[in-house]
Amino acid sequence: MEIYLDANATTPVLPIARDAALAAMSLDFGNPSSTHSRGLQAKSLKESVRAMARRVLGAHTGQLLFVSGATEGIQTVILSALTSLKNRQNGSEPVSCLLYGATEHKAVPEALMHWNTILGLNLEVRAIPVGQDGRHDLDWLHQHVARAGLVCTMAANNETGVISDLPGIAKTIAHSDALWMVDGVQALGKLSLQLQDLPIDYAPFSGHKLYAPKGIGLLYIREDAPFTPLIVGGGQEGALRSGTENMTGIAALGAILSAIESHTVFHDTPTLNAYRSRLMAALRDAFDDVVFNVSQEVSLPTTINFSVPGVGSNVLLNLFDAAGVRVSGGSACGAAKAKPSYVLEAMGLPEWQIKSAIRMSFGPADTAAFIEEACVRILACGESLRRSGMFPGATEDAEAMNGLTRLVAEGACSYIFSDAGSKRCVVIDPRAELTAQLLQRLTSQQYTVAAILTTTPTDSDDSPSATLRAGLLPNLIQQHTVDTLGWPVDASEIAMGDCFISRVHLDEDKQRHLIYLVRGPKGMECALVGDTLDQTSSPSDFALRKLTGSLQPNTLLLPGHDHEGRLATTLAIESAAHPMLKEFVPANHRNTVCNIAGISKQSLELDVITASALIRDHGDALLLDVREAYEQCLSSPPDLSTNIQHMAAPLSQLPGMLPELLSQYADRPLIFFCRSGNRSEQAARALRQLGHPSAWSLAGGVALWNRHSVS
Ligand code: PLP
């Protein structure tokens, strides 16, 4: 069973709404503008839904229009307000700005800027700051409202659930001529909004946030508030919004409004508060240090926004998704772009909290049993993180770290080279962005850190190496005298299981820049080269010459930064970017090099038909799961074929697995998969660039492949 906890993005259509929509499609299918009986029936249905909406929203006068959704409602409001301001500007009133809450849905500032330009008003568009509690700064608003033509403030925020102080805003703007829009999208069905109790001029709503289908919404316009139609044509909706009405959507919305009115389907606020408390308690049990990003007192009972120290939103999203729990890393549109939340930024939250933030939102129709199952899954997520050794409090059966692990944050890479047998490890190039994660891993694994090495010197007290050393318990760090690169002064190499780490200096004074070589039982495995080959820095000819002297053209080089997601490179590949390397790389190696940018996404992805053919034609194809261990133990791989061999290849371990994949598995098709298809595409691309001829990614990830079966 899926636990859908992303109700602020959208909701499923409730059976009552579906039935009403189906009836409108099959029985009451008339066009409400037709004058025959079918048309009259449809019109009657439409008007009865409008009457219900007026009662539910406390909008007994003014206009209440059916629109396609809140984005259309917002456009209509802004076009209406700005058109009236344009006409007013010819008078003497000193309107010079348009104000919107800094945490408004993007539709608001985007529409303000768009129509401001289109209409040529050139007013200043300014964000009303919010405090740490997410609520509008009313003093600021007071200072600026006299010059404002329009003020836009949402009733409740979609990312945090923060409820705006609408009476306070009403008081603050009372003496100005500014028009006032309140985006009521997230309030519908969760807060009792009585529009006419406040001097609200406009209020858009959206059906799909409350169990109606997508494509239906409402727009309230106060009596006498300026209005300009956005869509003109056949004169429907009193010529205020033309276009044949979406009767299935209207009928479905009617069923939802009726449920609100009759208090039958949706739970009351105390019940929703109790559900939220249950979920919050489960989150506290699952993730000891969880931080809730807004106060319960000022937020919707159905929204929780939280962060877990040392665990990024992407990790949490993957984890929850593997457990069948759908949450979001911000607003639905923001989440797709994977940008930090502008809402949390506006609230001034610390960077780590923003980077780790997750929104969990349920709907007012969710049941107690659903919430209980959600709590069970949340606990399973915490347990899985601990068992994977990523989180403190690891259980006895925690996954033991072994070999090379790569951590990445915004392109910066840190490596841990570990040996499960002796419970020892070496950290290479700790990065400031990753110290919290490194500390969590090392503490939860309880490995002894034999050395914290860097490829360039770090002698300041607040360097990542120093922070890491200070954060580790003294018994977890091997005590010896080290140089400025963290290397034990009396050691020529460091043994880690059956591997040896040695170093090569790239500069003459031997203390400024070096690389680390890892030698295994089968010879040279890889070199950790820091930023020697970073495309943005320009390595000296001397350093490159040193590299060519110490390494083979095809030795795997693991970089200190990996903005393109290449995982590894070789001197042969790099000779394209660094012409001076060419003379050291034999021509026959250069010919095999494949430019990563030249590998198209299409050429890496398998759809059902190509996957079927590949598996049929190559009985030795290998299915590699690049999801992390904490995801793998929560959900099974796609059911591709009974006889395909499976291999766990978490992306964090993949750099260390490359030597084996490129030698032992060089002739076998490698089919990577992950949750969404992004990480598997990265893996397949990296393998192809490194010369593997048959590396593939399952397009769309587990989300799509669990629906297909390959034949
Ligand atoms: N306003 C808020 C607060 C929202 O949450 C959303 C949807 O995410 C919108 C506006 C846009 O609504 P619609 O999807 O109906 O265009």
XYZ file of C-alpha atoms and ligand atoms in Angstrom:
727
model
C 0.000 0.000 0.000
C 1.290 3.425 -0.913
C 1.339 6.069 1.813
C 0.685 9.286 -0.010
C 1.822 12.178 2.177
C 2.024 14.908 -0.427
C -1.500 16.281 -0.252
C -0.326 19.892 -0.541
C 0.920 19.060 -4.059
C -2.268 17.320 -5.053
C -4.763 14.780 -3.769
C -6.398 11.691 -5.227
C -9.974 12.180 -6.423
C -12.329 10.913 -3.722
C -14.940 8.329 -4.783
C -17.764 10.815 -4.083
C -16.115 13.310 -6.438
C -15.384 10.634 -9.039
C -18.998 9.447 -8.982
C -20.242 13.007 -9.384
C -17.824 13.589 -12.275
C -18.853 10.343 -13.989
C -22.508 11.253 -13.633
C -21.796 14.647 -15.179
C -20.049 12.943 -18.083
C -22.675 10.337 -18.769
C -26.015 11.681 -17.488
C -25.807 15.443 -16.995
C -23.576 16.007 -19.974
C -25.420 19.044 -21.248
C -23.831 22.365 -22.079
C -25.053 24.849 -19.472
C -25.444 27.473 -22.195
C -27.970 25.349 -24.141
C -31.554 26.348 -23.665
C -33.038 22.855 -23.975
C -33.677 20.545 -21.056
C -30.211 18.966 -21.030
C -28.635 22.398 -20.976
C -30.971 23.606 -18.250
C -30.086 20.572 -16.122
C -26.387 21.272 -16.512
C -26.904 24.940 -15.690
C -28.895 23.996 -12.610
C -26.074 21.690 -11.466
C -23.515 24.440 -12.019
C -25.520 27.024 -10.104
C -26.189 24.658 -7.221
C -22.426 24.064 -6.873
C -21.804 27.805 -6.990
C -24.420 28.386 -4.277
C -22.754 25.740 -2.135
C -19.343 27.323 -2.665
C -20.737 30.703 -1.611
C -21.972 29.180 1.646
C -18.742 27.261 2.350
C -16.514 30.265 1.629
C -18.750 32.890 3.191
C -18.930 34.717 -0.136
C -22.555 35.700 -0.335
C -22.083 38.706 -2.590
C -19.610 39.542 -5.314
C -18.629 37.090 -8.044
C -17.648 33.468 -7.600
C -16.395 32.134 -10.936
C -15.467 28.660 -12.038
C -11.928 28.739 -13.444
C -9.386 26.072 -14.366
C -7.413 26.359 -11.143
C -5.592 28.776 -8.894
C -2.955 29.770 -11.440
C -5.676 31.022 -13.766
C -7.421 32.695 -10.832
C -4.183 34.474 -9.890
C -3.623 35.680 -13.473
C -7.171 37.012 -13.626
C -6.766 38.858 -10.332
C -3.469 40.420 -11.291
C -4.645 41.394 -14.753
C -7.777 42.938 -13.200
C -5.933 44.834 -10.475
C -3.146 46.066 -12.759
C -5.558 47.149 -15.494
C -7.418 49.241 -12.945
C -4.134 50.653 -11.623
C -3.108 51.577 -15.146
C -6.296 53.549 -15.523
C -5.889 55.022 -12.035
C -2.286 56.033 -12.702
C -3.564 58.814 -14.879
C -4.918 60.379 -11.669
C -2.749 61.636 -8.837
C -2.604 58.687 -6.427
C 1.002 57.772 -5.634
C 0.949 54.048 -6.431
C 4.486 52.883 -7.021
C 4.657 49.234 -5.989
C 3.011 45.833 -5.958
C 3.528 43.746 -2.826
C 3.487 39.993 -2.352
C 4.457 37.761 0.548
C 7.990 36.400 0.187
C 6.624 32.869 0.608
C 3.771 33.117 -1.940
C 3.405 30.387 -4.547
C 5.580 31.261 -7.575
C 2.437 31.888 -9.641
C 2.019 35.189 -7.760
C 5.382 36.969 -8.264
C 5.694 35.542 -11.778
C 2.247 36.839 -12.742
C 2.920 40.210 -11.085
C 6.113 40.679 -13.089
C 4.548 39.377 -16.285
C 1.464 41.610 -16.294
C 3.409 44.574 -14.923
C 5.607 44.329 -18.030
C 2.850 43.491 -20.501
C 0.721 46.395 -19.310
C 3.734 48.703 -19.170
C 3.111 49.839 -15.601
C 6.731 49.456 -14.538
C 5.799 49.407 -10.886
C 8.244 48.077 -8.350
C 7.374 44.461 -7.460
C 8.439 43.826 -3.850
C 8.367 40.862 -1.520
C 6.913 41.409 1.946
C 9.485 39.807 4.259
C 8.447 37.086 6.662
C 9.807 36.348 10.116
C 11.378 33.087 11.270
C 7.852 31.888 12.023
C 6.979 32.279 8.334
C 4.422 35.026 8.999
C 4.387 38.383 7.239
C 6.307 41.256 8.765
C 3.380 43.556 9.475
C 5.589 46.523 10.451
C 7.253 46.347 7.060
C 3.858 46.084 5.383
C 2.627 49.073 7.366
C 5.580 51.135 6.141
C 5.089 50.260 2.477
C 1.384 49.786 1.941
C 0.602 53.456 1.354
C 2.456 53.245 -1.973
C 1.056 49.839 -2.950
C -1.553 49.177 -5.601
C -2.006 45.495 -4.785
C -1.112 43.317 -1.801
C -0.966 39.522 -2.268
C -0.836 37.339 0.826
C -1.689 33.647 0.915
C -4.013 32.235 3.584
C -1.716 29.284 4.275
C 1.613 28.271 2.812
C 1.943 25.153 0.680
C 5.457 24.194 1.846
C 5.258 24.923 5.547
C 1.541 25.122 6.256
C 2.143 28.480 7.998
C -1.190 30.240 8.424
C -1.092 33.960 7.696
C -2.463 36.448 10.170
C -5.229 37.640 7.848
C -7.003 39.820 10.463
C -3.630 41.435 11.260
C -2.950 42.086 7.569
C -6.468 43.491 7.136
C -5.802 45.941 9.986
C -2.402 46.903 8.604
C -3.691 47.739 5.141
C -7.018 49.181 6.292
C -6.119 52.798 5.537
C -4.631 52.223 2.126
C -6.321 51.998 -1.259
C -4.415 48.838 -2.122
C -6.412 45.935 -3.472
C -5.945 42.682 -1.542
C -5.650 39.158 -2.925
C -5.666 36.164 -0.582
C -4.589 32.881 -2.185
C -6.903 30.442 -0.434
C -5.642 27.256 -2.117
C -4.191 25.521 0.937
C -6.882 26.772 3.296
C -9.866 25.161 1.567
C -11.301 22.413 3.735
C -8.621 22.894 6.409
C -9.373 26.385 7.778
C -12.724 28.048 8.054
C -12.348 30.954 5.666
C -15.253 33.367 5.686
C -14.231 35.711 2.914
C -16.740 38.427 3.636
C -15.618 38.802 7.246
C -12.465 40.463 5.893
C -11.924 43.191 3.269
C -10.543 40.647 0.785
C -10.926 41.747 -2.844
C -9.916 38.527 -4.564
C -9.412 34.907 -3.535
C -8.419 32.029 -5.873
C -8.971 28.343 -4.982
C -8.019 25.050 -6.599
C -10.044 21.818 -6.629
C -7.189 19.342 -6.920
C -5.759 20.282 -3.541
C -8.921 18.948 -1.928
C -9.827 15.687 -3.670
C -11.455 17.165 -6.810
C -9.840 16.584 -10.212
C -7.190 18.846 -11.693
C -8.494 21.593 -13.943
C -11.214 23.084 -11.766
C -10.959 26.027 -9.408
C -12.852 28.975 -8.037
C -12.205 32.686 -8.061
C -13.925 35.045 -5.644
C -14.139 38.735 -6.599
C -15.562 41.167 -4.074
C -18.491 43.249 -5.239
C -17.140 46.401 -6.926
C -13.564 45.132 -7.045
C -12.065 45.930 -10.465
C -12.344 43.099 -12.986
C -10.947 42.440 -16.443
C -11.625 39.042 -18.033
C -8.571 36.990 -18.831
C -10.448 34.803 -21.305
C -13.093 36.218 -23.628
C -15.208 34.414 -26.161
C -18.642 32.862 -25.897
C -19.646 34.895 -22.861
C -19.939 32.031 -20.364
C -19.908 32.833 -16.636
C -21.632 36.149 -17.304
C -18.914 36.998 -19.864
C -16.399 37.158 -17.006
C -14.722 33.882 -17.966
C -15.529 32.515 -21.380
C -15.166 28.919 -22.509
C -17.530 26.004 -22.097
C -17.538 25.107 -18.443
C -15.662 22.086 -17.096
C -18.852 20.416 -15.907
C -17.203 17.201 -14.740
C -14.831 19.243 -12.582
C -17.675 21.429 -11.316
C -19.760 18.377 -10.410
C -16.804 16.775 -8.593
C -16.034 20.006 -6.747
C -19.713 20.133 -5.786
C -19.413 16.730 -4.110
C -16.381 17.967 -2.136
C -18.097 21.209 -1.077
C -21.114 19.208 -0.010
C -18.851 17.014 2.151
C -17.355 20.127 3.775
C -20.824 21.501 4.455
C -22.180 18.306 5.930
C -19.069 17.621 8.065
C -19.179 14.005 6.914
C -15.952 13.158 5.105
C -13.369 15.578 6.422
C -12.035 15.420 9.945
C -12.289 18.344 12.318
C -9.261 20.323 13.474
C -8.733 18.493 16.818
C -8.639 15.146 14.968
C -6.211 16.488 12.363
C -4.058 17.932 15.156
C -3.969 14.517 16.802
C -2.895 12.915 13.484
C -0.134 15.455 13.096
C 1.075 14.758 16.641
C 1.220 11.019 15.876
C 3.305 11.624 12.767
C 5.605 14.024 14.582
C 6.136 11.498 17.373
C 6.993 8.830 14.794
C 9.485 11.187 13.152
C 11.094 11.876 16.542
C 11.386 8.128 17.193
C 12.789 7.467 13.723
C 15.265 10.343 13.557
C 16.453 11.344 17.034
C 17.539 14.869 16.193
C 14.717 15.792 13.814
C 13.949 19.507 13.783
C 10.499 20.830 12.913
C 10.796 23.928 10.790
C 7.592 25.695 11.830
C 5.619 25.991 14.991
C 2.458 23.901 15.244
C 0.593 26.879 16.684
C 0.693 28.814 13.421
C 0.521 26.057 10.833
C -2.076 23.887 9.158
C -2.685 20.692 11.099
C -2.121 18.701 7.922
C 1.410 19.925 7.094
C 4.722 19.013 8.712
C 8.005 20.478 7.491
C 11.106 18.960 9.067
C 14.858 18.500 8.681
C 17.243 15.828 9.924
C 20.797 16.987 10.766
C 23.391 15.517 8.421
C 20.810 13.981 6.079
C 20.001 15.889 2.877
C 16.470 16.164 1.441
C 17.446 13.971 -1.521
C 18.516 11.159 0.819
C 15.284 11.474 2.794
C 13.179 11.586 -0.387
C 14.819 8.439 -1.746
C 14.460 6.740 1.621
C 10.767 7.551 2.040
C 9.993 6.695 -1.566
C 11.628 3.281 -1.159
C 9.349 2.703 1.844
C 6.341 3.585 -0.322
C 5.896 6.931 1.443
C 5.466 9.847 -0.954
C 6.718 13.118 0.505
C 8.215 16.167 -1.079
C 11.396 18.196 -0.800
C 9.502 21.487 -1.138
C 6.655 22.608 -3.345
C 5.830 20.222 -6.213
C 7.270 22.553 -8.869
C 10.279 23.429 -6.701
C 10.937 19.763 -5.980
C 11.222 18.878 -9.676
C 13.914 21.509 -10.085
C 15.695 20.362 -6.897
C 16.425 23.928 -5.817
C 16.666 24.968 -2.182
C 13.327 26.151 -0.856
C 12.845 29.902 -1.299
C 10.147 29.690 1.364
C 12.543 28.422 4.034
C 15.212 30.838 2.785
C 12.767 33.720 3.235
C 12.190 32.531 6.808
C 15.952 32.791 7.396
C 16.413 29.160 8.413
C 20.001 27.871 8.686
C 21.382 26.442 5.449
C 21.542 22.855 6.714
C 17.859 22.963 7.672
C 16.935 24.206 4.192
C 19.051 21.539 2.516
C 17.494 18.774 4.551
C 13.887 19.989 4.518
C 11.039 17.608 3.789
C 7.362 18.417 3.561
C 4.933 15.792 4.718
C 1.308 16.692 4.104
C -1.842 14.652 4.481
C -5.423 15.374 3.551
C -8.372 16.041 5.865
C -10.049 12.828 4.624
C -7.171 10.554 5.642
C -8.072 7.934 8.240
C -6.571 6.983 11.590
C -5.515 3.618 10.102
C -3.685 5.414 7.288
C -1.829 7.614 9.795
C -0.878 4.544 11.836
C 0.530 2.793 8.754
C 2.410 5.996 7.894
C 3.980 5.928 11.379
C 5.044 2.291 10.920
C 6.754 3.175 7.633
C 8.433 6.252 9.117
C 9.926 4.070 11.838
C 11.090 1.590 9.173
C 12.832 4.471 7.374
C 14.740 5.463 10.531
C 15.680 1.856 11.149
C 16.894 1.457 7.581
C 19.143 4.521 7.813
C 20.634 3.202 11.047
C 21.157 -0.289 9.618
C 22.891 1.122 6.580
C 25.394 2.647 8.990
C 24.548 6.180 7.901
C 22.928 7.279 11.070
C 23.914 7.083 14.731
C 22.388 4.351 16.853
C 23.303 1.530 14.441
C 21.956 -1.880 15.349
C 24.044 -5.043 15.649
C 23.214 -6.074 12.090
C 24.227 -2.699 10.628
C 25.794 -2.827 7.174
C 29.578 -2.701 7.587
C 31.353 -0.138 5.441
C 33.977 -1.720 3.205
C 36.113 -0.503 0.297
C 35.653 2.911 -1.222
C 32.672 5.107 -0.376
C 32.156 8.455 -2.053
C 30.048 11.232 -0.527
C 29.040 14.157 -2.730
C 27.484 17.541 -2.005
C 27.011 20.086 -4.768
C 29.756 18.464 -6.789
C 32.342 18.349 -3.952
C 33.522 14.797 -3.249
C 34.929 13.218 -0.095
C 36.065 9.610 0.043
C 36.223 7.033 2.820
C 38.432 4.036 2.213
C 37.535 1.380 4.757
C 38.214 -2.170 5.801
C 35.333 -3.967 7.502
C 37.677 -6.700 8.792
C 39.837 -4.423 10.941
C 37.114 -1.725 11.345
C 39.538 0.931 10.181
C 39.257 3.597 7.557
C 40.960 6.558 5.935
C 39.133 9.746 4.976
C 40.351 11.528 1.865
C 39.557 15.178 1.167
C 36.871 15.925 3.770
C 34.778 18.871 2.522
C 33.076 21.506 4.610
C 29.706 20.603 2.996
C 30.176 16.983 4.015
C 31.661 17.080 7.500
C 28.294 16.496 9.232
C 27.622 13.466 7.006
C 31.152 12.139 7.454
C 30.915 12.472 11.204
C 27.592 10.643 11.239
C 28.953 7.779 9.139
C 32.154 7.407 11.089
C 30.472 7.620 14.469
C 27.707 5.231 13.570
C 30.163 2.712 12.104
C 32.550 3.052 15.066
C 35.565 2.549 12.772
C 38.986 3.774 13.799
C 40.090 6.574 11.507
C 43.690 5.772 10.572
C 44.222 9.129 8.807
C 42.381 12.158 7.476
C 44.205 12.937 4.252
C 43.934 15.883 1.909
C 45.323 16.507 -1.551
C 46.223 20.105 -0.659
C 47.431 21.312 2.767
C 44.870 22.245 5.425
C 46.472 23.861 8.406
C 43.738 26.190 9.654
C 41.879 25.370 12.850
C 38.513 25.456 11.112
C 39.478 23.301 8.122
C 37.163 20.341 7.432
C 39.962 17.996 8.568
C 40.257 19.824 11.889
C 36.464 19.898 12.322
C 36.274 16.190 11.642
C 39.111 15.410 14.026
C 37.509 17.539 16.725
C 34.127 15.886 16.192
C 35.393 12.325 16.555
C 35.788 10.685 19.927
C 39.536 10.343 20.692
C 39.258 6.541 20.728
C 38.012 6.610 17.127
C 41.014 8.383 15.703
C 44.450 6.868 15.476
C 46.894 9.151 17.252
C 50.136 9.849 15.424
C 52.137 12.788 14.206
C 50.927 13.881 10.783
C 52.101 16.404 8.200
C 49.993 19.271 6.804
C 48.268 16.840 4.456
C 47.290 14.509 7.293
C 49.807 11.803 6.349
C 51.414 9.929 9.303
C 55.033 11.158 9.197
C 56.547 7.762 9.874
C 54.551 5.842 7.236
C 55.474 5.137 3.614
C 52.080 3.584 2.877
C 48.847 2.855 4.728
C 47.442 -0.670 4.640
C 43.651 -1.049 4.478
C 42.615 -4.714 4.283
C 44.315 -6.160 1.216
C 44.857 -2.698 -0.309
C 47.632 -0.165 0.159
C 47.417 3.594 -0.056
C 50.529 5.451 -1.119
C 51.084 8.992 -2.358
C 52.755 10.891 -5.165
C 53.833 14.509 -4.740
C 52.980 16.728 -7.665
C 55.127 19.681 -6.678
C 58.756 20.133 -6.027
C 58.635 21.215 -2.397
C 56.590 18.075 -1.664
C 54.050 19.723 0.567
C 51.549 21.565 -1.555
C 49.821 19.116 -3.787
C 49.661 15.366 -4.120
C 47.520 12.432 -5.164
C 46.832 9.133 -3.418
C 47.217 5.797 -5.148
C 45.253 2.723 -4.155
C 46.843 -0.611 -4.963
C 44.852 -3.831 -4.562
C 45.776 -7.503 -4.856
C 45.342 -7.235 -8.645
C 47.481 -4.121 -9.063
C 46.709 -0.427 -9.278
C 43.007 0.192 -8.639
C 42.648 3.937 -8.784
C 44.142 7.302 -7.914
C 42.431 9.959 -5.816
C 43.559 13.110 -7.543
C 41.759 15.945 -5.721
C 41.382 18.924 -8.035
C 44.404 18.187 -10.197
C 42.195 17.595 -13.194
C 39.319 19.917 -12.317
C 38.206 21.530 -15.576
C 37.877 24.869 -13.810
C 41.359 24.974 -12.318
C 44.370 24.923 -14.572
C 46.855 22.338 -13.420
C 50.438 23.196 -14.017
C 52.265 21.385 -16.778
C 54.580 20.147 -14.073
C 51.733 18.493 -12.133
C 50.355 16.865 -15.278
C 53.777 15.615 -16.262
C 54.064 14.063 -12.808
C 50.718 12.351 -13.287
C 51.740 10.838 -16.584
C 54.928 9.607 -14.977
C 53.079 7.822 -12.187
C 49.932 6.528 -13.866
C 48.854 4.487 -16.875
C 46.624 6.202 -19.466
C 43.657 4.124 -18.291
C 44.185 4.258 -14.523
C 40.941 5.407 -12.922
C 41.237 8.912 -11.499
C 38.708 9.857 -8.819
C 38.247 13.624 -8.714
C 37.838 16.074 -5.828
C 34.937 17.747 -7.612
C 32.494 16.043 -9.936
C 29.962 18.589 -11.140
C 29.123 16.559 -14.245
C 28.550 13.304 -12.370
C 31.311 11.451 -14.219
C 32.389 9.394 -11.190
C 35.891 8.893 -12.587
C 38.117 9.805 -15.474
C 41.441 8.697 -16.954
C 44.440 10.481 -18.440
C 43.339 9.166 -21.836
C 39.977 10.918 -21.440
C 41.525 14.044 -20.008
C 43.920 14.411 -22.890
C 41.011 15.968 -24.804
C 40.790 18.815 -22.258
C 44.510 19.136 -21.511
C 46.414 19.169 -24.813
C 49.768 18.800 -23.082
C 48.710 15.335 -21.932
C 48.355 14.191 -25.525
C 52.036 13.589 -26.026
C 52.009 11.231 -23.026
C 48.886 9.317 -24.024
C 49.456 6.801 -26.784
C 47.241 7.383 -29.813
C 45.618 3.949 -29.568
C 44.260 4.901 -26.126
C 43.055 8.270 -27.284
C 40.922 6.669 -29.982
C 38.826 4.763 -27.463
C 37.930 7.902 -25.554
C 34.347 8.941 -25.640
C 33.283 12.487 -24.757
C 30.725 12.430 -21.931
C 28.771 15.372 -23.329
C 28.438 13.496 -26.609
C 26.536 10.596 -25.026
C 22.849 11.397 -25.415
C 20.316 10.439 -22.764
C 18.351 8.498 -25.398
C 21.342 6.373 -26.256
C 21.615 5.254 -22.618
C 18.007 4.581 -21.787
C 16.116 1.344 -22.154
C 12.376 1.302 -22.662
C 10.358 -1.895 -22.269
C 10.866 -3.039 -25.841
C 14.629 -2.454 -25.980
C 15.084 -3.935 -22.502
C 13.167 -7.073 -23.562
C 15.302 -7.454 -26.663
C 18.543 -6.888 -24.787
C 17.715 -9.403 -22.072
C 16.512 -11.943 -24.638
C 19.635 -11.599 -26.773
C 22.135 -11.452 -23.910
C 21.564 -14.121 -21.301
C 24.526 -12.718 -19.361
C 23.051 -9.209 -18.835
C 23.504 -7.897 -15.301
C 20.936 -5.785 -13.419
C 22.652 -3.258 -11.130
C 20.769 -1.441 -8.371
C 22.400 1.967 -7.862
C 20.069 2.904 -5.030
C 21.740 3.164 -1.631
C 21.573 0.299 0.865
C 18.953 2.110 2.958
C 16.664 2.149 -0.095
C 17.459 -1.343 -1.304
C 16.362 -2.952 1.938
C 13.002 -1.164 1.822
C 11.884 -2.028 -1.692
C 12.496 -4.699 -4.278
C 14.010 -4.225 -7.730
C 11.861 -4.214 -10.859
C 10.712 -7.651 -11.884
C 12.526 -7.723 -15.230
C 13.234 -11.328 -15.873
C 13.550 -14.398 -13.706
C 17.017 -15.315 -14.865
C 18.786 -11.972 -14.934
C 21.617 -11.708 -12.413
C 21.292 -8.892 -9.833
C 24.053 -6.855 -8.223
C 23.914 -4.113 -5.580
C 25.920 -1.127 -6.832
C 24.962 1.896 -4.697
C 26.092 5.075 -6.405
C 28.210 5.952 -3.361
C 30.139 2.683 -3.844
C 30.206 2.675 -7.631
C 33.541 4.518 -8.034
C 35.179 1.698 -6.068
C 33.432 -0.943 -8.197
C 34.536 0.548 -11.509
C 37.781 -1.455 -11.859
C 35.811 -4.708 -11.549
C 32.961 -3.596 -13.849
C 35.408 -2.436 -16.511
C 37.453 -5.622 -16.448
C 35.444 -8.634 -15.269
C 32.153 -7.399 -16.690
C 33.516 -5.653 -19.764
C 31.667 -7.937 -22.197
C 28.336 -8.155 -20.412
C 25.446 -5.699 -20.801
C 25.093 -3.692 -17.583
C 21.560 -2.475 -16.874
C 21.468 0.122 -14.099
C 18.308 1.196 -12.330
C 17.342 3.524 -9.488
C 14.254 5.277 -8.154
C 13.686 7.839 -10.895
C 16.240 7.057 -13.612
C 18.636 9.930 -12.782
C 21.289 8.064 -10.844
C 21.160 5.088 -13.211
C 21.611 7.406 -16.168
C 24.659 8.893 -14.460
C 26.072 5.417 -13.828
C 25.496 4.239 -17.400
C 26.971 7.443 -18.820
C 30.054 7.137 -16.607
C 30.604 3.524 -17.656
C 30.193 4.348 -21.343
C 32.644 7.218 -21.039
C 35.112 4.911 -19.401
C 34.844 2.577 -22.361
C 32.151 0.042 -21.419
C 30.246 -0.543 -24.675
C 26.975 -1.775 -23.234
C 25.931 0.183 -20.131
C 22.243 1.114 -19.891
C 19.726 2.818 -17.657
C 16.115 1.800 -17.075
C 14.274 4.954 -18.162
C 12.074 6.454 -15.478
C 13.372 4.212 -12.683
C 11.567 1.809 -10.370
C 8.536 4.116 -10.316
C 7.782 3.185 -13.930
C 9.354 -0.269 -14.175
C 7.271 -1.790 -11.441
C 4.324 -1.188 -13.774
C 5.947 -2.861 -16.771
C 6.956 -6.418 -17.153
C 9.556 -7.290 -19.700
C 8.722 -10.269 -21.901
N -1.252 28.669 -4.724
C -0.851 27.744 -3.849
C -0.664 28.116 -2.412
C -0.602 26.442 -4.274
O -0.205 25.516 -3.402
C -0.764 26.141 -5.637
C -0.431 24.792 -6.144
O 0.614 24.246 -5.864
C -1.198 27.136 -6.516
C -1.428 28.389 -6.020
C -1.435 26.835 -7.975
O -2.626 26.085 -8.094
P -3.065 25.309 -9.425
O -2.315 24.051 -9.440
O -4.537 25.070 -9.241
O -2.810 26.200 -10.568
